[in-house]
Coordinates of C-alpha atoms in Angstrom, one line a residue:
Chain U
X828 CA 0.0 0.0 0.0
X829 CA 1.4 3.4 -1.0
X830 CA -0.9 5.7 0.9
X831 CA 0.7 7.5 3.9
X832 CA -0.7 6.2 7.2
X833 CA -2.3 9.6 7.9
X834 CA -4.3 9.4 4.7
X835 CA -5.4 5.9 5.5
X836 CA -6.7 7.0 8.9
X837 CA -8.5 9.9 7.2
X838 CA -10.1 7.6 4.7
X839 CA -11.2 5.2 7.5
X840 CA -12.7 8.2 9.4
X841 CA -14.6 9.3 6.3
X842 CA -15.9 5.7 5.6
X843 CA -17.1 5.3 9.2
X844 CA -18.7 8.7 9.2
X845 CA -20.4 8.6 5.8
X846 CA -21.1 4.9 5.2
X847 CA -20.9 2.8 8.4
X848 CA -22.4 5.2 11.0
X849 CA -25.6 6.1 9.2
X850 CA -26.3 2.4 8.6
X851 CA -26.3 1.7 12.3
X852 CA -29.8 1.8 13.8
X853 CA -28.9 1.6 17.5
X854 CA -28.3 5.2 18.8
X855 CA -25.5 4.4 21.2
X856 CA -23.6 2.4 18.6
X857 CA -24.1 5.0 16.0
X858 CA -22.7 7.6 18.4
X859 CA -19.7 5.4 19.0
X860 CA -19.1 5.1 15.2
X861 CA -19.2 8.9 14.9
X862 CA -16.8 9.2 17.8
X863 CA -14.5 6.7 16.2
X864 CA -14.5 8.8 13.1
X865 CA -13.7 12.0 15.1
X866 CA -10.8 10.2 16.8
X867 CA -9.4 8.8 13.6
X868 CA -9.5 12.3 12.0
X869 CA -7.5 13.7 14.9
X870 CA -5.0 10.9 14.9
X871 CA -4.6 11.4 11.2
X872 CA -3.9 15.2 11.7
X873 CA -1.5 14.3 14.6
X874 CA 0.5 11.9 12.3
X875 CA 0.6 14.5 9.6
X876 CA 1.9 17.2 11.8
X877 CA 4.1 15.1 14.1
X878 CA 7.4 15.8 12.5
X879 CA 6.9 19.5 12.1
X880 CA 5.6 19.8 15.7
X881 CA 8.6 17.8 17.1
X882 CA 11.1 20.0 15.3
X883 CA 9.4 23.2 16.4
X884 CA 9.3 21.9 20.0
X885 CA 12.9 21.0 19.9
X886 CA 13.9 24.4 18.5
X887 CA 11.9 26.2 21.2
X888 CA 13.4 24.0 23.9
X889 CA 17.0 24.5 22.8
X890 CA 16.6 28.3 23.0
X891 CA 14.8 28.2 26.3
X892 CA 17.6 26.0 27.8
X893 CA 20.2 28.7 27.1
X894 CA 18.0 31.4 28.6
X895 CA 17.1 29.4 31.7
X896 CA 20.7 28.2 32.3
X897 CA 21.9 31.8 32.5
X898 CA 18.9 33.1 34.5
X899 CA 18.7 30.3 37.1
X900 CA 22.4 30.1 37.8
X901 CA 22.7 30.0 41.6
X902 CA 19.1 29.1 42.2
X903 CA 18.1 26.8 45.1
X904 CA 19.0 23.0 44.7
X905 CA 15.4 21.8 44.1
X906 CA 15.1 24.3 41.2
X907 CA 18.6 23.4 39.9
X908 CA 17.8 19.7 40.0
X909 CA 14.6 20.2 37.9
X910 CA 16.5 22.5 35.6
X911 CA 19.1 19.8 35.0
X912 CA 16.4 17.3 34.2
X913 CA 15.0 19.7 31.6
X914 CA 18.5 20.4 30.1
X915 CA 18.9 16.7 29.4
X916 CA 15.9 16.4 27.2
X917 CA 14.6 18.0 24.0
X918 CA 10.9 18.3 24.9
X919 CA 8.8 20.5 27.1
X920 CA 7.3 17.9 29.5
X921 CA 10.1 18.2 32.1
X922 CA 9.0 21.8 32.5
X923 CA 6.2 20.5 34.6
X924 CA 8.4 19.7 37.5
X925 CA 10.5 22.8 36.9
X926 CA 7.4 25.0 37.0
X927 CA 6.2 23.4 40.2
X928 CA 9.6 24.2 41.9
X929 CA 9.6 27.7 40.5
X930 CA 6.1 28.3 42.0
X931 CA 7.3 26.8 45.3
X932 CA 10.3 29.1 45.3
X933 CA 7.9 31.9 44.9
X934 CA 6.8 34.0 42.0
X935 CA 7.5 37.1 44.2
X936 CA 11.1 36.1 43.9
X937 CA 12.2 38.0 40.7
X938 CA 14.3 35.2 39.3
X939 CA 11.5 32.7 39.7
X940 CA 9.0 35.0 38.1
X941 CA 11.3 35.9 35.3
X942 CA 11.9 32.2 34.6
X943 CA 8.1 31.5 34.5
X944 CA 7.8 34.4 32.1
X945 CA 10.5 33.0 29.9
X946 CA 8.8 29.6 29.9
X947 CA 5.3 30.8 29.1
X948 CA 5.8 31.7 25.4
X949 CA 7.2 28.2 24.8
X950 CA 4.1 26.7 26.4
X951 CA 1.9 29.0 24.4
X952 CA 3.6 27.8 21.2
X953 CA 3.2 24.2 22.2
X954 CA -0.5 24.6 23.1
X955 CA -1.1 26.4 19.8
X956 CA 0.4 23.4 18.0
X957 CA -1.8 21.0 20.0
X958 CA -4.8 23.1 19.2
X959 CA -4.2 22.6 15.4
X960 CA -5.1 18.9 16.2
X961 CA -7.7 19.4 18.9
X962 CA -10.0 21.8 17.0
Chain W
X878 CA -22.4 -4.2 20.0
X879 CA -21.7 -2.2 23.1
X880 CA -19.4 -4.1 25.4
X881 CA -21.2 -4.5 28.6
X882 CA -19.6 -3.9 32.0
X883 CA -20.6 -6.2 34.8
X884 CA -22.8 -3.5 36.3
X885 CA -24.7 -3.0 33.0
X886 CA -28.2 -4.5 32.9
X887 CA -31.1 -4.9 30.5
X888 CA -34.2 -2.8 31.0
X889 CA -36.3 -6.0 31.6
X890 CA -33.9 -7.3 34.2
X891 CA -33.8 -4.0 36.0
X892 CA -37.6 -3.7 35.9
X893 CA -37.8 -7.1 37.6
X894 CA -35.2 -6.3 40.2
X895 CA -36.8 -3.0 41.1
X896 CA -40.2 -4.6 41.4
X897 CA -38.9 -7.2 43.8
X898 CA -36.9 -4.6 45.8
X899 CA -39.9 -2.3 46.2
X900 CA -42.2 -5.1 47.3
X901 CA -40.0 -5.3 50.4
X902 CA -39.7 -1.6 50.8
X903 CA -43.3 -0.6 50.3
X904 CA -46.2 -1.9 52.2
X905 CA -47.5 -3.8 49.2
X906 CA -50.1 -6.5 49.6
X907 CA -49.1 -8.0 46.2
X908 CA -46.7 -7.4 43.4
X909 CA -45.3 -3.9 42.7
X910 CA -45.8 -3.1 39.1
X911 CA -42.9 -1.1 37.6
X912 CA -43.7 0.7 34.3
X913 CA -42.2 3.2 31.9
X914 CA -38.6 2.4 32.9
X915 CA -36.4 4.6 30.8
X916 CA -32.8 5.5 31.1
X917 CA -32.1 9.2 30.7
X918 CA -29.0 11.4 30.7
X919 CA -26.8 8.8 29.0
X920 CA -23.8 10.7 30.3
X921 CA -20.6 10.0 32.0
X922 CA -21.9 10.2 35.5
X923 CA -24.2 7.9 37.4
X924 CA -26.9 6.1 35.4
X925 CA -30.3 7.7 35.8
X926 CA -33.6 5.8 35.3
X927 CA -37.2 7.0 35.6
X928 CA -40.1 4.8 36.3
X929 CA -43.6 4.5 37.9
X930 CA -44.4 2.1 40.7
X931 CA -48.0 1.0 41.2
X932 CA -49.2 -1.3 44.0
X933 CA -52.0 -2.0 46.4
X934 CA -51.4 -1.4 50.1
X935 CA -52.7 -3.6 52.9
X936 CA -56.1 -1.7 52.9
X937 CA -56.3 -2.7 49.2
X938 CA -55.9 1.0 48.2
X939 CA -54.2 1.6 44.9
X940 CA -50.9 3.5 45.3
X941 CA -48.5 5.1 42.9
X942 CA -45.1 6.7 43.2
X943 CA -43.1 8.3 40.3
X944 CA -39.5 7.5 41.0
X945 CA -36.0 8.1 39.8
X946 CA -33.2 5.6 40.3
X947 CA -29.5 6.5 40.1
X948 CA -27.0 3.7 39.8
X949 CA -23.2 3.9 40.1
X950 CA -21.6 1.4 37.6
X951 CA -18.2 2.2 39.1
X952 CA -16.7 3.8 36.0
X953 CA -18.2 7.4 36.2
X954 CA -16.2 10.5 35.3
X955 CA -15.8 11.7 38.8
X956 CA -14.6 8.4 40.2
X957 CA -14.4 8.5 44.0
X958 CA -14.9 12.3 44.0
X959 CA -18.7 11.7 43.8
X960 CA -20.7 9.0 45.5
X961 CA -24.3 8.0 45.9
X962 CA -24.2 7.9 49.7
X963 CA -23.2 11.5 49.9
X964 CA -25.8 12.5 47.3
X965 CA -28.4 10.6 49.4
X966 CA -27.4 12.3 52.6
X967 CA -27.4 15.7 50.9
X968 CA -30.9 15.2 49.5
X969 CA -32.1 14.1 53.0
X970 CA -30.7 17.3 54.5
X971 CA -32.2 19.5 51.8
X972 CA -35.7 18.1 52.5
X973 CA -35.7 20.4 55.6
X974 CA -34.8 23.5 53.5
X975 CA -36.3 25.8 50.8
X976 CA -34.0 24.4 48.1
X977 CA -36.2 22.7 45.5
X978 CA -34.9 19.2 45.4
X979 CA -36.2 15.6 45.1
X980 CA -37.1 13.6 48.2
X981 CA -34.7 10.8 48.7
X982 CA -36.3 7.4 49.5
X983 CA -33.8 4.6 49.6
X984 CA -30.1 4.0 49.4
X985 CA -28.5 0.6 48.6
X986 CA -24.7 0.6 48.7
X987 CA -24.1 -3.1 47.9
X988 CA -23.9 -4.2 44.3
X989 CA -26.2 -7.2 44.8
X990 CA -29.6 -5.6 45.6
X991 CA -30.0 -3.4 42.5
X992 CA -27.1 -4.6 40.4
X993 CA -24.9 -1.7 41.5
X994 CA -24.9 0.8 44.3
X995 CA -28.0 2.9 43.8
X996 CA -30.4 5.4 45.3
X997 CA -34.1 5.9 44.6
X998 CA -35.6 9.3 44.9
X999 CA -38.7 11.2 43.9
X1000 CA -39.3 12.0 40.2
X1001 CA -40.1 15.7 40.2
X1002 CA -42.2 17.1 37.3
X1003 CA -40.3 19.3 34.9
X1004 CA -38.0 19.4 31.9
X1005 CA -34.3 19.9 31.6
X1006 CA -33.5 21.2 28.1
X1007 CA -29.8 21.0 27.3
X1008 CA -28.2 24.4 26.9
X1009 CA -25.6 22.8 24.5
X1010 CA -28.3 22.0 22.0
X1011 CA -30.0 24.3 19.5
X1012 CA -33.5 23.5 20.8
X1013 CA -32.4 24.0 24.4
X1014 CA -30.9 27.4 23.7
X1015 CA -34.2 28.3 21.9
X1016 CA -36.1 27.2 25.0
X1017 CA -34.0 29.4 27.3
X1018 CA -34.1 32.4 25.0
X1019 CA -37.9 32.3 24.9
X1020 CA -38.1 31.8 28.7
X1021 CA -35.8 34.7 29.2
X1022 CA -38.3 36.9 27.3
X1023 CA -41.1 35.8 29.6
X1024 CA -39.0 37.0 32.5
X1025 CA -40.2 34.4 35.0
X1026 CA -37.5 31.7 34.7
X1027 CA -34.6 34.1 35.1
X1028 CA -35.8 35.2 38.5
X1029 CA -36.7 31.7 39.6
X1030 CA -33.3 30.4 38.5
X1031 CA -31.5 33.1 40.6
X1032 CA -33.8 32.5 43.5
X1033 CA -33.0 28.8 43.5
X1034 CA -29.3 29.6 43.7
X1035 CA -30.0 32.0 46.5
X1036 CA -31.9 29.3 48.4
X1037 CA -28.9 27.1 48.3
X1038 CA -26.6 29.9 49.6
X1039 CA -29.1 30.8 52.3
X1040 CA -29.3 27.2 53.7
X1041 CA -28.4 27.0 57.3
X1042 CA -26.1 24.1 56.6
X1043 CA -25.1 23.5 60.2
X1044 CA -28.6 23.1 61.5
X1045 CA -29.7 20.8 58.7
X1046 CA -26.7 18.5 59.1
X1047 CA -24.7 19.3 56.0
X1048 CA -21.5 19.8 57.9
X1049 CA -20.8 16.1 57.2
X1050 CA -19.5 17.4 53.8
X1051 CA -16.5 18.8 55.6
X1052 CA -16.1 22.3 56.7
X1053 CA -13.0 24.3 55.7
X1054 CA -11.5 26.8 58.1
X1055 CA -11.9 30.4 57.2
X1056 CA -9.0 31.8 55.1
X1057 CA -7.4 30.0 52.1
X1058 CA -8.5 26.5 53.2
X1059 CA -11.5 26.3 50.9
X1060 CA -9.6 27.1 47.7
X1061 CA -6.7 24.9 48.7
X1062 CA -9.1 22.0 49.4
X1063 CA -10.6 22.3 45.9
X1064 CA -7.2 22.4 44.3
X1065 CA -6.2 19.3 46.2
X1066 CA -9.4 17.5 45.2
X1067 CA -8.9 18.1 41.5
X1068 CA -5.2 17.3 41.8
X1069 CA -6.2 13.9 43.3
X1070 CA -8.6 13.2 40.4
X1071 CA -5.8 14.1 37.9
X1072 CA -3.4 11.7 39.8
X1073 CA -6.0 8.9 39.5
X1074 CA -6.3 9.4 35.8
X1075 CA -2.6 8.4 35.2
X1076 CA -2.5 11.2 32.6
X1077 CA 1.0 12.7 31.9
X1078 CA -0.5 16.2 32.0
X1079 CA 1.2 19.3 30.6
X1080 CA 3.4 22.1 32.0
X1081 CA 0.6 24.6 31.6
X1082 CA -1.3 22.6 34.3
X1083 CA 1.7 22.9 36.7
X1084 CA 1.8 26.6 36.0
X1085 CA -1.9 26.9 36.6
X1086 CA -1.8 24.9 39.8
X1087 CA 1.2 26.9 41.0
X1088 CA -0.6 30.2 40.3
X1089 CA -3.8 28.9 42.0
X1090 CA -1.9 27.9 45.2
X1091 CA 0.0 31.2 45.3
X1092 CA -3.1 33.3 44.7
X1093 CA -5.7 31.4 46.8
X1094 CA -8.3 33.9 48.1
X1095 CA -9.5 34.0 51.6
X1096 CA -13.0 32.7 52.3
X1097 CA -14.7 34.3 55.3
X1098 CA -18.4 33.4 54.7
X1099 CA -19.1 29.7 54.2
X1100 CA -22.3 28.5 52.5
X1101 CA -23.6 25.4 50.8
X1102 CA -22.1 25.4 47.3
X1103 CA -23.7 23.4 44.5
X1104 CA -20.6 23.3 42.4
X1105 CA -22.2 23.1 39.0
X1106 CA -25.2 25.5 39.1
X1107 CA -26.3 26.1 35.5
X1108 CA -29.2 25.4 33.2
X1109 CA -29.1 21.8 32.3
X1110 CA -28.7 20.9 36.0
X1111 CA -32.1 22.1 37.1
X1112 CA -35.6 20.9 36.3
X1113 CA -38.1 23.5 35.0
X1114 CA -41.8 23.4 35.3
X1115 CA -44.1 26.2 34.1
X1116 CA -41.1 28.6 33.8
X1117 CA -40.0 27.9 37.4
X1118 CA -37.2 25.7 38.8
X1119 CA -38.9 22.7 40.2
X1120 CA -35.7 20.9 41.3
X1121 CA -32.0 21.5 41.5
X1122 CA -30.3 18.3 40.3
X1123 CA -26.8 16.9 40.0
X1124 CA -25.8 16.9 43.6
X1125 CA -22.3 15.5 42.9
X1126 CA -19.9 18.4 43.4
X1127 CA -21.4 20.2 46.4
X1128 CA -19.2 21.4 49.2
X1129 CA -19.4 23.8 52.1
X1130 CA -17.4 26.7 50.8
X1131 CA -17.2 30.1 49.2
X1132 CA -20.5 31.2 47.6
X1133 CA -18.4 33.0 44.9
X1134 CA -17.5 29.5 43.6
X1135 CA -21.1 29.2 42.4
X1136 CA -21.3 32.8 41.4
X1137 CA -18.2 32.5 39.2
X1138 CA -19.8 29.5 37.5
X1139 CA -22.9 31.6 36.8
X1140 CA -20.8 34.4 35.4
X1141 CA -18.5 32.3 33.2
X1142 CA -18.7 32.5 29.5
X1143 CA -18.3 28.7 29.3
X1144 CA -21.9 28.2 30.4
X1145 CA -23.5 30.3 27.7
X1146 CA -23.3 29.9 23.9
X1147 CA -24.0 32.8 21.6
X1148 CA -25.7 34.9 24.2
X1149 CA -24.9 37.5 26.9
X1150 CA -27.5 35.9 29.2
X1151 CA -25.9 34.1 32.1
X1152 CA -26.4 30.3 31.8
X1153 CA -28.4 31.2 28.6
X1154 CA -31.3 32.6 30.6
X1155 CA -30.4 35.4 33.1
X1156 CA -29.6 39.0 32.3
X1157 CA -26.3 39.8 34.2
X1158 CA -27.7 42.9 35.9
X1159 CA -30.7 41.0 37.1
X1160 CA -28.5 38.3 38.5
X1161 CA -26.2 40.7 40.3
X1162 CA -28.9 42.8 42.0
X1163 CA -31.3 40.0 42.8
X1164 CA -28.6 37.7 44.2
X1165 CA -27.1 40.4 46.5
X1166 CA -30.6 41.4 47.7
X1167 CA -31.8 37.8 48.4
X1168 CA -28.6 36.6 50.1
X1169 CA -27.1 39.7 51.5
X1170 CA -23.8 38.5 50.0
X1171 CA -21.8 41.1 48.1
X1172 CA -20.4 39.7 44.8
X1173 CA -16.7 39.8 44.6
X1174 CA -15.8 39.8 40.9
X1175 CA -12.1 39.5 41.5
X1176 CA -12.6 36.4 43.5
X1177 CA -14.9 35.1 40.8
X1178 CA -12.1 35.5 38.2
X1179 CA -9.9 33.4 40.5
X1180 CA -12.5 30.7 40.7
X1181 CA -12.9 30.7 36.9
X1182 CA -9.2 29.7 36.7
X1183 CA -9.9 27.0 39.3
X1184 CA -12.7 25.8 37.0
X1185 CA -10.1 25.6 34.1
X1186 CA -8.1 23.3 36.3
X1187 CA -11.3 21.3 37.2
X1188 CA -12.2 21.0 33.5
X1189 CA -8.8 19.7 32.7
X1190 CA -9.1 17.2 35.6
X1191 CA -12.6 16.1 34.3
X1192 CA -11.2 15.4 30.8
X1193 CA -8.1 13.8 32.1
X1194 CA -10.2 11.5 34.3
X1195 CA -12.5 10.7 31.3
X1196 CA -9.6 10.0 28.9
X1197 CA -7.9 8.0 31.7
X1198 CA -11.0 5.8 32.2
X1199 CA -10.8 4.8 28.5
X1200 CA -7.0 4.4 28.6
X1201 CA -7.2 2.3 31.8
X1202 CA -9.9 0.1 30.1
X1203 CA -12.4 1.0 32.8
X1204 CA -14.9 2.3 30.3
X1205 CA -15.2 1.5 26.6
X1206 CA -17.3 4.6 25.7
X1207 CA -15.4 6.3 22.8
X1208 CA -16.8 9.7 23.9
X1209 CA -14.3 9.4 26.8
X1210 CA -11.4 8.7 24.5
X1211 CA -12.4 11.8 22.5
X1212 CA -11.8 14.0 25.6
X1213 CA -8.1 13.5 25.2
X1214 CA -8.3 16.6 22.9
X1215 CA -10.7 18.4 25.2
X1216 CA -7.8 18.6 27.7
X1217 CA -5.9 20.7 25.2
X1218 CA -8.8 23.1 24.8
X1219 CA -9.1 23.5 28.6
X1220 CA -5.4 24.1 29.0
X1221 CA -5.4 26.6 26.1
X1222 CA -8.1 28.5 28.0
X1223 CA -6.1 28.4 31.2
X1224 CA -3.1 29.8 29.4
X1225 CA -5.2 32.7 28.1
X1226 CA -6.6 33.4 31.6
X1227 CA -3.1 33.4 32.9
X1228 CA -2.2 36.0 30.3
X1229 CA -0.3 34.1 27.7

């Protein structure tokens, strides 16, 4: 088969929505068919965008690493530990623990609040990418 | 075919089980006839069934009760955060108050008697149009023009906030201390639901939770709080609220928690009317007059962010139930992408 996987998923979604779903008489099962079609459409979009999203995330993360390393130099050990975790990866998920520590440190502390403000545009960009699939 | 969980049951079987159960509960001289058994609100919460029970008592008098059965199949969205025993106790306490609510009859916590933990309560007359559907929105727009339902809807909320919760025994719900305790308890509750979901989450959620903890407002006046007071969660009869439903999220807490839910844009679609039915000015003045509570809009904005966290927790729980194979409903799997929408909104509310 030469079709890309995302196209196959999209076609499956269309078949379920247009041909299979309407032929089902039971309301619950018909709703399930419709939902299956919605999910397959989203997975298809996800597959389509996966590479571009991963590269964009990696670029954002690399830039943020440099900024945070400078800003958080000399921060308390718990923050430093979470920062080190983040520095070892090329994705945003480790920012979860870092943000928790930064909030614990206190956003009234200027370094902590500056770090949160540096992180937020990266999170905005990430959620915008996810919204391309979700909506 | 829908894959059936162990708690699922056919209408015929349930009819037979209810009939046999009621024969023991009612003073019936013979069989209790159960008719019109229909499942409604095929949602993600507890199952809801409506039916009529007819029987002859020991004086051979014909009797009838219109009833509502709620069953907990053990895979509902709120997991352990909501339970039928608490709902039953709340309804019992509310019987002594002005809050329009159904009378609670029986509670069965074991899974044998009615096939799953269940409570049986009065079926109150009224309709419950969905504000998420076009016909529902049309219903509320028309009712708003007649100007009766908007007042009744506000008054029912006021009746909840005016309840003397201590004297009617609602302190079993847990009473926060004055100060930040209420907000922090709510954050902890939704954090625990998130943890149960096994969902990896997202850094925006950590940012939101950190912000919520740092900015928790102080609560001085405690009231009964419904937790999800909006159209769609009340029954309406002749343009008046005949019953407040969905007693699953109630707490003793800050009344602004409910007010924030009234004011949020999330509960109205394509209209400025709060909850699709109440003009904002009417709500603000009538609520303050009827309760003597001043609306604190800044605190409401805080609670709207707390609702963003709660929404994310709901969707994580839902997606988690599917991922954990506890529920096969594909609508739950679909909520994986609703988490993104909730977090996007949270980011906006946090200013980015």
